[in-house]
PDB file of C-alpha atoms in Angstrom:
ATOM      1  CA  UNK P   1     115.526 150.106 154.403  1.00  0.00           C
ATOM      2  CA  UNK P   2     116.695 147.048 156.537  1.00  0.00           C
ATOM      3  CA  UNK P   3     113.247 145.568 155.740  1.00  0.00           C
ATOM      4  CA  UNK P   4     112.687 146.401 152.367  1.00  0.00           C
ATOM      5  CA  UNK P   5     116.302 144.536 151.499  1.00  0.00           C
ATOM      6  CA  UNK P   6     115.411 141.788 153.615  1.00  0.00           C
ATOM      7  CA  UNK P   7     111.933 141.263 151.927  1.00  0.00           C
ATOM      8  CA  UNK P   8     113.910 141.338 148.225  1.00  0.00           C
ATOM      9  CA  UNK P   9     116.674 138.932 149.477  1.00  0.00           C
ATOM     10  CA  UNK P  10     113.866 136.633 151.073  1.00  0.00           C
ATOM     11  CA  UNK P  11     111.962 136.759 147.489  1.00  0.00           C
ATOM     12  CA  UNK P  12     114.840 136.391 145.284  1.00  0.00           C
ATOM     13  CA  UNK P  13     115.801 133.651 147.168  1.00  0.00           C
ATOM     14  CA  UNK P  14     112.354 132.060 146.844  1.00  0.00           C
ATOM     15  CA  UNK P  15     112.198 133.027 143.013  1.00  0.00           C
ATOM     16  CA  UNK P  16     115.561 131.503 142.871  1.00  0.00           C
ATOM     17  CA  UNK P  17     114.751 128.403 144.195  1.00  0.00           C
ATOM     18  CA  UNK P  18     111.445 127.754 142.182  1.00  0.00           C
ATOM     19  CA  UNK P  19     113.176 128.336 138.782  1.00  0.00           C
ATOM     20  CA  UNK P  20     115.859 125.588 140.028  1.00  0.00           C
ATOM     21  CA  UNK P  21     113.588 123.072 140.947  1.00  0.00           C
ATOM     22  CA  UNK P  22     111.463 124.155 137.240  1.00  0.00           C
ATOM     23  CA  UNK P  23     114.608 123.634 135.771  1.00  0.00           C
ATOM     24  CA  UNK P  24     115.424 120.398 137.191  1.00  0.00           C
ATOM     25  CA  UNK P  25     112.201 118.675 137.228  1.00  0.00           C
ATOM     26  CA  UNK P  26     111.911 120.035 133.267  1.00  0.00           C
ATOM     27  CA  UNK P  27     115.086 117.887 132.793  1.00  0.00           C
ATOM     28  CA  UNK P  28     114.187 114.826 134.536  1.00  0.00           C
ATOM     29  CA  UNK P  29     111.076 115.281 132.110  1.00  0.00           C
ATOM     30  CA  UNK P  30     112.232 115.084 129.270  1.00  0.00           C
ATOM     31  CA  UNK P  31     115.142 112.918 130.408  1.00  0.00           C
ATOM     32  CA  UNK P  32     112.638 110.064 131.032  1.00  0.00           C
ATOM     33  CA  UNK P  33     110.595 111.078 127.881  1.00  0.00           C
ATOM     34  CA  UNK P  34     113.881 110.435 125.457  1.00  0.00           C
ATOM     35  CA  UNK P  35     114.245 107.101 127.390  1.00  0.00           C
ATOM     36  CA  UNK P  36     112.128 104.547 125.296  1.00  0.00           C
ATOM     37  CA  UNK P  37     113.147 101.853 127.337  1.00  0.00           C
ATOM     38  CA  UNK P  38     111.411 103.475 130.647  1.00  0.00           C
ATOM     39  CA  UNK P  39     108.158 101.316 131.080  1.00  0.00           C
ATOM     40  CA  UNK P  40     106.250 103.761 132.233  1.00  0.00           C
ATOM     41  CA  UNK P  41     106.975 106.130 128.907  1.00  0.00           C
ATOM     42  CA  UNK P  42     106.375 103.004 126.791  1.00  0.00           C
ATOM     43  CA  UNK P  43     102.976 102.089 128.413  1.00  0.00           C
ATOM     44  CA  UNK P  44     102.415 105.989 128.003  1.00  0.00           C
ATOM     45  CA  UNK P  45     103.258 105.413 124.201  1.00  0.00           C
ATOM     46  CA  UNK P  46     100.799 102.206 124.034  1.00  0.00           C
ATOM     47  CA  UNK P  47      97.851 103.914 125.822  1.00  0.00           C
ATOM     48  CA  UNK P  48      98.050 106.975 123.130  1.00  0.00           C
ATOM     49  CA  UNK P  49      98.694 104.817 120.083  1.00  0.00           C
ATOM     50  CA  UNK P  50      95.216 103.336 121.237  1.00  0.00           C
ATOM     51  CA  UNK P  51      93.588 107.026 121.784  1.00  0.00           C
ATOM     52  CA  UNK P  52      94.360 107.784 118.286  1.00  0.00           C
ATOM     53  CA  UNK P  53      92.488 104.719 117.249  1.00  0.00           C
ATOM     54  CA  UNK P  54      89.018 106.554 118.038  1.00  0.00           C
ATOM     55  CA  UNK P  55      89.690 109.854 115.875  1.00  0.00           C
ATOM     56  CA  UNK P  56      89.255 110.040 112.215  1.00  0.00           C
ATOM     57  CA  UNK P  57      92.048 109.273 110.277  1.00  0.00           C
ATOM     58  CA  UNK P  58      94.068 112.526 109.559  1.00  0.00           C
ATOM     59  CA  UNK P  59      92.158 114.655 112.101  1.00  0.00           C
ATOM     60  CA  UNK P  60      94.133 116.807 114.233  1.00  0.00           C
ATOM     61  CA  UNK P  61      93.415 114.506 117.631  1.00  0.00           C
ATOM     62  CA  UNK P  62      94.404 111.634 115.568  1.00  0.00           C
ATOM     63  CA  UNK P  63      97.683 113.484 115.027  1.00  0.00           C
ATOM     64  CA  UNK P  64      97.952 115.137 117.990  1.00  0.00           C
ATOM     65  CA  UNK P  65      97.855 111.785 119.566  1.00  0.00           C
ATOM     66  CA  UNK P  66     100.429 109.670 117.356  1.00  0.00           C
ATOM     67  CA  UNK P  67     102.719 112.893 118.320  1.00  0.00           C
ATOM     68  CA  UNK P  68     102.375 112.116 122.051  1.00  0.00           C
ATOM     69  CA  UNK P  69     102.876 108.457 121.289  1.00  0.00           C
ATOM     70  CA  UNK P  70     106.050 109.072 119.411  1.00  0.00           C
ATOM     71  CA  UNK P  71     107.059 111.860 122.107  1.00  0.00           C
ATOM     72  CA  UNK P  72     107.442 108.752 124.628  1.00  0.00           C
ATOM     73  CA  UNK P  73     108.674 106.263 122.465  1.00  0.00           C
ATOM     74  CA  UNK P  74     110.869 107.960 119.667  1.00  0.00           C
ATOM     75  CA  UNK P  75     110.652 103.962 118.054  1.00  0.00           C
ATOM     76  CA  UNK P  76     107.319 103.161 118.045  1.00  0.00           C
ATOM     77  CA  UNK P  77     107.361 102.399 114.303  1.00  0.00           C
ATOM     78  CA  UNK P  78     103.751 101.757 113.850  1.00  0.00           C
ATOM     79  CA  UNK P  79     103.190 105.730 115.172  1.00  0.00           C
ATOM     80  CA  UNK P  80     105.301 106.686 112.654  1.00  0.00           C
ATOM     81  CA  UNK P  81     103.848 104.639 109.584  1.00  0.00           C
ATOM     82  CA  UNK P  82     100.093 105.122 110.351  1.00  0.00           C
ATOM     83  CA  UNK P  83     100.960 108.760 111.206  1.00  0.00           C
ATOM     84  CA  UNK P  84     102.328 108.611 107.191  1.00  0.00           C
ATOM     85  CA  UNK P  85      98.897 107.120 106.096  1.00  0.00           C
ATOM     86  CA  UNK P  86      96.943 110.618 105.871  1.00  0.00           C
ATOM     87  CA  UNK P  87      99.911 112.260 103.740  1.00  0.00           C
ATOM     88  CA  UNK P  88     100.058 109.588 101.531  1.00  0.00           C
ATOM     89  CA  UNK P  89      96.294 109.611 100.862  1.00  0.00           C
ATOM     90  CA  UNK P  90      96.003 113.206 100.209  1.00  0.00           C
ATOM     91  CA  UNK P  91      98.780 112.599  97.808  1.00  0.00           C
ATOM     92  CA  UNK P  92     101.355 114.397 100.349  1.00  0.00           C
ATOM     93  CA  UNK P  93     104.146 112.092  99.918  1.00  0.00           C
ATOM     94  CA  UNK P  94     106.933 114.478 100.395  1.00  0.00           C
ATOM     95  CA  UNK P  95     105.749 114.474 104.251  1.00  0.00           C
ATOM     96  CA  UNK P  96     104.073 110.709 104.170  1.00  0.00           C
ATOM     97  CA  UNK P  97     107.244 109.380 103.445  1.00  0.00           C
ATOM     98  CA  UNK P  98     109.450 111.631 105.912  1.00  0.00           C
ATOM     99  CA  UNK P  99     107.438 109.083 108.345  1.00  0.00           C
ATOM    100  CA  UNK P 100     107.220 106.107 106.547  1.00  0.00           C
ATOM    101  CA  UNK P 101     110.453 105.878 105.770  1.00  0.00           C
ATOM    102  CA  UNK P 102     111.142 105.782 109.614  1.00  0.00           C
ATOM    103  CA  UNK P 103     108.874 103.524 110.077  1.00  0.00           C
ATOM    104  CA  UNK P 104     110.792 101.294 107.506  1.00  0.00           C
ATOM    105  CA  UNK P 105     114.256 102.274 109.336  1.00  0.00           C
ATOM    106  CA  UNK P 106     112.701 100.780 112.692  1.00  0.00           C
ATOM    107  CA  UNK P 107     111.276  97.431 111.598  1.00  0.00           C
ATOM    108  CA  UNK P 108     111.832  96.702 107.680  1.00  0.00           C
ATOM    109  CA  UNK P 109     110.052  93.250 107.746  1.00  0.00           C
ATOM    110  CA  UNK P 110     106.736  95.040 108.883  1.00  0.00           C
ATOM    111  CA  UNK P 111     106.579  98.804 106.682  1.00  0.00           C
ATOM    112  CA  UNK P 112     108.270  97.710 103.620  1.00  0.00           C
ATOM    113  CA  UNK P 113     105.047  96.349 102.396  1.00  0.00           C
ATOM    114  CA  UNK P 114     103.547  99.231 102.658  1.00  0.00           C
ATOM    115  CA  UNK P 115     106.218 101.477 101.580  1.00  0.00           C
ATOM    116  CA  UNK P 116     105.944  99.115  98.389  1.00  0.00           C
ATOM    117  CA  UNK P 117     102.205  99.647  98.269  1.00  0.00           C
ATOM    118  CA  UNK P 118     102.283 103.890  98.253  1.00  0.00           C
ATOM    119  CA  UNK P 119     105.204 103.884  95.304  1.00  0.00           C
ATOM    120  CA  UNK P 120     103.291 101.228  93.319  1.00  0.00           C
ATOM    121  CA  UNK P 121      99.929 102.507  93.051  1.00  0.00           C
ATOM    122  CA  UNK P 122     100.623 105.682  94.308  1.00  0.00           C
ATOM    123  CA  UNK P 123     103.325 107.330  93.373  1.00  0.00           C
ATOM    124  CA  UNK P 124     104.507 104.890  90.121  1.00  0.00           C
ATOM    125  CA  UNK P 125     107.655 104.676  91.132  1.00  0.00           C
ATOM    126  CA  UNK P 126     108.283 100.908  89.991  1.00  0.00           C
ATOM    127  CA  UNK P 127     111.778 100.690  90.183  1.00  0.00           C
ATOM    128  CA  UNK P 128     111.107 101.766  94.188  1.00  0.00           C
ATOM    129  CA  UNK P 129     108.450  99.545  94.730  1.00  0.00           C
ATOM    130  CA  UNK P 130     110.534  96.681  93.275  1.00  0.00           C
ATOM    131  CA  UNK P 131     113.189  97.407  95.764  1.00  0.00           C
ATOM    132  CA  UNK P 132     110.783  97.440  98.393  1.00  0.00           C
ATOM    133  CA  UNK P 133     109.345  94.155  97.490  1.00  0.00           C
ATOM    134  CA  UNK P 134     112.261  92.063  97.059  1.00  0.00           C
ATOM    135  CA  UNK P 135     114.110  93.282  99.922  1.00  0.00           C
ATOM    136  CA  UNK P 136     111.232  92.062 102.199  1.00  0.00           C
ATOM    137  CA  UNK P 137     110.883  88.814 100.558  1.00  0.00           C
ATOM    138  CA  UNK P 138     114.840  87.986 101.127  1.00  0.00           C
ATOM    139  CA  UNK P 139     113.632  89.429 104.576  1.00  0.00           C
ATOM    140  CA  UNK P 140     111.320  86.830 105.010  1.00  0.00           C
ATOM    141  CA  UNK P 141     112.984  83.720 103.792  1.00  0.00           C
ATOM    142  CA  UNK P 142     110.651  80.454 103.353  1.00  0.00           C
ATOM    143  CA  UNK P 143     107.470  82.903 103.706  1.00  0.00           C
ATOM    144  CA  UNK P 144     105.141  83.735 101.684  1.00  0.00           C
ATOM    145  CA  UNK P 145     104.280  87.789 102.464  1.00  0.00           C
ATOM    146  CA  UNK P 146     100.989  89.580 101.913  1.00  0.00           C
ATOM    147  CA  UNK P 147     102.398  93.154 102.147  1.00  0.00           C
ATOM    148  CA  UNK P 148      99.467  95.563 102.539  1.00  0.00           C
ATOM    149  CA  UNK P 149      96.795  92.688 102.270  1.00  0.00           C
ATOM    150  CA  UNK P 150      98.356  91.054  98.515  1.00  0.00           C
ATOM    151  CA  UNK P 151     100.322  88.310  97.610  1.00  0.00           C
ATOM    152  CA  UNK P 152     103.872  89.241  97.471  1.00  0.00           C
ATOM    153  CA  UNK P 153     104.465  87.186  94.387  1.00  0.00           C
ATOM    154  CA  UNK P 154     101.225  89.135  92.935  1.00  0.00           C
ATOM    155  CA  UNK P 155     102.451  92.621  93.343  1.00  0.00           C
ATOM    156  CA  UNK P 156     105.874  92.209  92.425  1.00  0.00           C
ATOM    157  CA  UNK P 157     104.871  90.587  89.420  1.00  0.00           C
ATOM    158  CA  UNK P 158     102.073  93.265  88.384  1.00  0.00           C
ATOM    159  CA  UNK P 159     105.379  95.663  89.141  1.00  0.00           C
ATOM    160  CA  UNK P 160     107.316  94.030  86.530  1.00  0.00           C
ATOM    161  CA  UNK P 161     104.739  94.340  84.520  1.00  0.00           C
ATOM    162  CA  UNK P 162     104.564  97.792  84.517  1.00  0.00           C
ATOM    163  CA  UNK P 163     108.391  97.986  83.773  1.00  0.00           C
ATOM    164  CA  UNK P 164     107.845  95.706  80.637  1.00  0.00           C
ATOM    165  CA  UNK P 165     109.542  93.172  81.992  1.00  0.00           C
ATOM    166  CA  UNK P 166     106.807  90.569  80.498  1.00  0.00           C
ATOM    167  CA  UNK P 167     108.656  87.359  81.357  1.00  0.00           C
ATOM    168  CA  UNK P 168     109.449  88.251  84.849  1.00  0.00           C
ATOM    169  CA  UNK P 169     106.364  88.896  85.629  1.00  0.00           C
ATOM    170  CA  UNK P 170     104.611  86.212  84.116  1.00  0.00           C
ATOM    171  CA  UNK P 171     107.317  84.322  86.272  1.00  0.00           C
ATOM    172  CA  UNK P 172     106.095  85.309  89.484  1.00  0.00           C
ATOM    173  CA  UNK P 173     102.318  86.136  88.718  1.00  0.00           C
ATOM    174  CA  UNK P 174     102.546  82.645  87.598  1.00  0.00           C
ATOM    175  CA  UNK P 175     104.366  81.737  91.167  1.00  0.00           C
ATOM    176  CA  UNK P 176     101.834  83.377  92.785  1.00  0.00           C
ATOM    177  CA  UNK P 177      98.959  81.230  91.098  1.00  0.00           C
ATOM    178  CA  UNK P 178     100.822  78.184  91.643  1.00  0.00           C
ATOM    179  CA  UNK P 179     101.652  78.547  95.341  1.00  0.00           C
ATOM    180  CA  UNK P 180      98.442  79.823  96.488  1.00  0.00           C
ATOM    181  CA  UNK P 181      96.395  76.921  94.088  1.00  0.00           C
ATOM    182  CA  UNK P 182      98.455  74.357  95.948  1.00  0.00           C
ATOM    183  CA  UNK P 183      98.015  75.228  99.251  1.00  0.00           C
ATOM    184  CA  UNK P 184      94.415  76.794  99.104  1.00  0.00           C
ATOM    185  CA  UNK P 185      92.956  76.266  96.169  1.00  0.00           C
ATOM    186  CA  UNK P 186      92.613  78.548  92.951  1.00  0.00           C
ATOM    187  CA  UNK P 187      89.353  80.280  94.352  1.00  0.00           C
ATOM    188  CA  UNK P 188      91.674  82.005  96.599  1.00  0.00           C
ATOM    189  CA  UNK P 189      93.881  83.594  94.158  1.00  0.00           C
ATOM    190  CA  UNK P 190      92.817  87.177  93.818  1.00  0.00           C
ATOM    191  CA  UNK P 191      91.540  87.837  90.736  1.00  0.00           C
ATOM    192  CA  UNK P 192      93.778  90.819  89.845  1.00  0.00           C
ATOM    193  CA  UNK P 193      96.444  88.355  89.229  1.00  0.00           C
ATOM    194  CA  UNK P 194      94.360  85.965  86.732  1.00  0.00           C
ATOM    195  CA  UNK P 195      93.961  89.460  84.752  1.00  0.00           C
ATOM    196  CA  UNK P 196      97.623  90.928  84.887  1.00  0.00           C
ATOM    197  CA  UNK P 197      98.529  87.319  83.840  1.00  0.00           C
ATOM    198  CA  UNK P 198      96.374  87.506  80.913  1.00  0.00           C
ATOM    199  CA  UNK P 199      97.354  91.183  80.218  1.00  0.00           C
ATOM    200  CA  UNK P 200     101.068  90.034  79.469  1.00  0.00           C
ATOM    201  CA  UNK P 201     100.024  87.576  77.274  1.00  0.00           C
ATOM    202  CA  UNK P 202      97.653  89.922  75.684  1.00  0.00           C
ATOM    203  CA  UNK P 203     100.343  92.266  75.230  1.00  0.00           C
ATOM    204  CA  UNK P 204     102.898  89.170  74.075  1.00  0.00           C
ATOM    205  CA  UNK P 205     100.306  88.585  71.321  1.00  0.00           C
ATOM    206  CA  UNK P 206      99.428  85.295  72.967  1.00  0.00           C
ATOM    207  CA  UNK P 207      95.955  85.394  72.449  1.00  0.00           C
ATOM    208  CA  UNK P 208      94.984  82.134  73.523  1.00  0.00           C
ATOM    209  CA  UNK P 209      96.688  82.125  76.358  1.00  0.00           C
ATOM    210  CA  UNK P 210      95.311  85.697  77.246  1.00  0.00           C
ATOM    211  CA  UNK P 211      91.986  84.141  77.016  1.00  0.00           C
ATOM    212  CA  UNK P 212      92.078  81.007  78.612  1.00  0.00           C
ATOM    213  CA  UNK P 213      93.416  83.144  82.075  1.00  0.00           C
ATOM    214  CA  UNK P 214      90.102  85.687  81.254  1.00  0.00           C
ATOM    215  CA  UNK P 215      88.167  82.452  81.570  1.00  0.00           C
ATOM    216  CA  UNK P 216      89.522  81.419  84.314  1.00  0.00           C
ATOM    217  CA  UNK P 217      89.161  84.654  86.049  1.00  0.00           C
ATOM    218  CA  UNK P 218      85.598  84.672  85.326  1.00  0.00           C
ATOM    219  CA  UNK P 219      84.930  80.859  86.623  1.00  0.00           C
ATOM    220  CA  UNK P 220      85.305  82.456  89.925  1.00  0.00           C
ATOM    221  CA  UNK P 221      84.339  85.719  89.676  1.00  0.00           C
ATOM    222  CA  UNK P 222      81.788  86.159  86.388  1.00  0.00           C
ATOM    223  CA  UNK P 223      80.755  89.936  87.544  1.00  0.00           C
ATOM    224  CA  UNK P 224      84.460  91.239  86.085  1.00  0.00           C
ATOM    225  CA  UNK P 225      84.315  93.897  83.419  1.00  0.00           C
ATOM    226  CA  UNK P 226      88.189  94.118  82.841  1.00  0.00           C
ATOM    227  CA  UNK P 227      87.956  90.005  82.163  1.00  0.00           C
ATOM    228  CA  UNK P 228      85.787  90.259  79.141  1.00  0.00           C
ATOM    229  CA  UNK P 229      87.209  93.334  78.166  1.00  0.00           C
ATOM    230  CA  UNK P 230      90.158  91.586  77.443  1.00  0.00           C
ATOM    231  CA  UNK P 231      89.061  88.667  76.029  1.00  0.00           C
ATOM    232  CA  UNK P 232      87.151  90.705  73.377  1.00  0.00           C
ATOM    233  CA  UNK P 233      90.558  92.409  72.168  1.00  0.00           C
ATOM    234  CA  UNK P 234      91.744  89.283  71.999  1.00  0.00           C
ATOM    235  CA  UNK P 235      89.242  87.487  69.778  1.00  0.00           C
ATOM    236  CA  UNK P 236      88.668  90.659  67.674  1.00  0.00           C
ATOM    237  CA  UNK P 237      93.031  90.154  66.964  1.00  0.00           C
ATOM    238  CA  UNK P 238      91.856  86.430  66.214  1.00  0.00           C
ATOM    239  CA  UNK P 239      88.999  87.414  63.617  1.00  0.00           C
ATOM    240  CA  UNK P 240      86.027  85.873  65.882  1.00  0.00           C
ATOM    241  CA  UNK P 241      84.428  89.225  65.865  1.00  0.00           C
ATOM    242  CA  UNK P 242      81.405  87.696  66.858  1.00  0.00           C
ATOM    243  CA  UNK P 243      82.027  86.122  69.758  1.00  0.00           C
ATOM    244  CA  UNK P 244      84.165  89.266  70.410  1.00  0.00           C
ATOM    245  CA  UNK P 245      80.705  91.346  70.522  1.00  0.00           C
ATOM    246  CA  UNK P 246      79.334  89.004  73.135  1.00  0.00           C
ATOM    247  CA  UNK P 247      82.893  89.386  75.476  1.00  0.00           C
ATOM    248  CA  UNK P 248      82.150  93.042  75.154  1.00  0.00           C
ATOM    249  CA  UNK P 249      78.246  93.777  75.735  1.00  0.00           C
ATOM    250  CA  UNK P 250      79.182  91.683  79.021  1.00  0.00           C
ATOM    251  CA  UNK P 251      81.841  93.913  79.762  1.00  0.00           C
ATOM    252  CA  UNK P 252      79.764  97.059  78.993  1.00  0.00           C
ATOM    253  CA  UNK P 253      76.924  95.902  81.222  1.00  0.00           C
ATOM    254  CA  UNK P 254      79.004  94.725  84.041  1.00  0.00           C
ATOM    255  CA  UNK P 255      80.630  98.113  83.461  1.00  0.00           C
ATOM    256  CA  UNK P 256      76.811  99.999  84.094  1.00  0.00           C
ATOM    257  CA  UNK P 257      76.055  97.768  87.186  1.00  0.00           C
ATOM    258  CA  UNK P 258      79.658  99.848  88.604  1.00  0.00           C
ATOM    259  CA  UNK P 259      81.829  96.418  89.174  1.00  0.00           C
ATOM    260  CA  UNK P 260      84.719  97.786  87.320  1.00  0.00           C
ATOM    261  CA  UNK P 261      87.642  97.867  89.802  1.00  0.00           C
ATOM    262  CA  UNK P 262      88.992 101.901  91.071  1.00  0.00           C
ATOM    263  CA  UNK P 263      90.201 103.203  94.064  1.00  0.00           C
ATOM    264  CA  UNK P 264      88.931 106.751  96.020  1.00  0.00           C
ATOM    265  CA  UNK P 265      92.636 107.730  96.406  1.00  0.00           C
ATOM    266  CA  UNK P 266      94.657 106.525  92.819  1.00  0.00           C
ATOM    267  CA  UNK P 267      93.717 105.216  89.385  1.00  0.00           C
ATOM    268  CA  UNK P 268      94.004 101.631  89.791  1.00  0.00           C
ATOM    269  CA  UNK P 269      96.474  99.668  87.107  1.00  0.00           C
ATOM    270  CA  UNK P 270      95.127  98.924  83.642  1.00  0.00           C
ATOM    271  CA  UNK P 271      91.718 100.411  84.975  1.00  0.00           C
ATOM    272  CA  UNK P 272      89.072 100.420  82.493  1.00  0.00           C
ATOM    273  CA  UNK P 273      86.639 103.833  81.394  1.00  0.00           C
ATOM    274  CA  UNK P 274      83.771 104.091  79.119  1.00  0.00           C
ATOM    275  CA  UNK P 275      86.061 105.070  76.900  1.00  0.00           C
ATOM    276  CA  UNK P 276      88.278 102.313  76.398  1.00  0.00           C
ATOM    277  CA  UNK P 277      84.635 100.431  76.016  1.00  0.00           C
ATOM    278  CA  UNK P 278      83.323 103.035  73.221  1.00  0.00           C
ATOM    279  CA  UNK P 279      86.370 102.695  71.291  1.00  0.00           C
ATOM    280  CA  UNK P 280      86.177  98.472  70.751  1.00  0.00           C
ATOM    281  CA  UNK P 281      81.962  99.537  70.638  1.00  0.00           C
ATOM    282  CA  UNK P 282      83.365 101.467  67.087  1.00  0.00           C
ATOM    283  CA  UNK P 283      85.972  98.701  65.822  1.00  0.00           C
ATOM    284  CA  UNK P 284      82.947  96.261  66.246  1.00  0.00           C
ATOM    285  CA  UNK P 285      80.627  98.500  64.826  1.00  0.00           C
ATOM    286  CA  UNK P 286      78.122  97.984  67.417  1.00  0.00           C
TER     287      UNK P 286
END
């Protein structure tokens, strides 16, 4: 019997011992892993937010590995925003935006863009996206943004467009034409914002003016369905039905050779269908 206790007191001892040092080194663990100012957890962050870079987008390793990253750096905001990406694009906001919006918390002047992007073409929240937009541009004073790849002046005018707010946003679509004209040259304004601008004034019953922006459009960028589109409403509302014809063959051809502008992942603003082509085809009687 002497043995047999001394052999259980010798191996709870060791058991004893082992779960204490588990226990402590779990804590020093995840001690370090909370501290985001510990280089070593921060290169450990930087060296998975690369990993993820070589997985598809969405995949489990992809998200496995922006977990890790965020694991050892709770405010590595880029981990959280491209971790939102794959939500958003399925449509998932409800979780895209649990990270995004974290992403936003962390550094405003770099997520709000596309925070703004995901509620304006996404989601069509325009009030949000408006929000979004202006806050980064009093963010950014004395620079001009390009949230999510577009002028800032651009989108937030195309928003106020979509909230019928016609003179705002001819104010800054036309802000966005100006600036970018002056500084680059009007071959670099996007040509979204030549046909938004004409859009309003289509919709203003400005007819000439509506037309004058399709032509422009089309100066630099002929191969534009939406462009002639437009400008054939507007000359059928002038009575030149003829020349309207001609605006809208080119539109239905350019339509067939698949340059109208869409997106994989939302239906783009004012995007044009057969449809919408058909219909003028009738009022022309073509």
């Amino acid at each position: 019997m002497g043995k047999l206790k001394k052999y259980i007191l010798n191996n709870y001892t060791y058991t004893f011992f082992a779960i204490a040092i588990s226990v402590v080194f779990t804590n020093c663990e995840n001690i370090m892993e909370s501290n985001n100012n510990n280089p070593i957890n921060v290169k450990k962050a930087e060296m998975w937010f690369k990993i993820q870079q070589q997985y598809l987008q969405g995949s489990i390793e992809e998200q496995a590995a922006l977990d890790s990253c965020i694991k050892y750096n709770h405010e590595f905001a880029d981990a959280y925003a491209e971790k939102s990406v794959s939500y958003n694009k399925r449509g998932n906001h409800a979780v895209g935006f649990q990270y995004l919006n974290k992403a936003v918390e962390l550094e405003p002047k770099v997520h709000l863009g596309y925070r703004g992007f995901v509620k304006l073409y996404m989601m069509r929240d325009y009030e949000g996206a408006l929000e979004d937009y202006l806050r980064l541009d009093t963010l950014t004073p004395n620079f001009q943004d390009a949230p999510w790849g577009e002028d800032i002046y651009k989108v937030i005018g195309l928003t106020y467009l979509q909230l019928q707010e016609y003179e705002l946003s001819k104010k800054y679509l036309d802000k966005s034409i100006k600036t970018i004209s002056e500084k680059d040259g009007e071959d670099w304004v996007d040509s979204e914002t030549f046909l938004y601008r004409a859009i309003v004034s289509y919709i203003q019953k400005d007819y000439d003016t509506a037309i004058s922006y399709c032509d422009t459009l089309l100066k630099h960028n002929p191969q534009y369905p939406e462009a002639h589109f437009y400008k054939a409403k507007s000359l059928i509302n002038m009575n030149k039905r003829d020349e309207a014809k001609k605006e809208l063959l080119l539109s239905m051809q350019e339509f067939k050779d698949n340059n109208a502008r869409k997106s994989p992942y939302y239906e783009v603003p004012f995007q044009l269908y057969m449809s919408d082509l058909e219909d003028l085809s009738h009022k022309l009687n073509l």
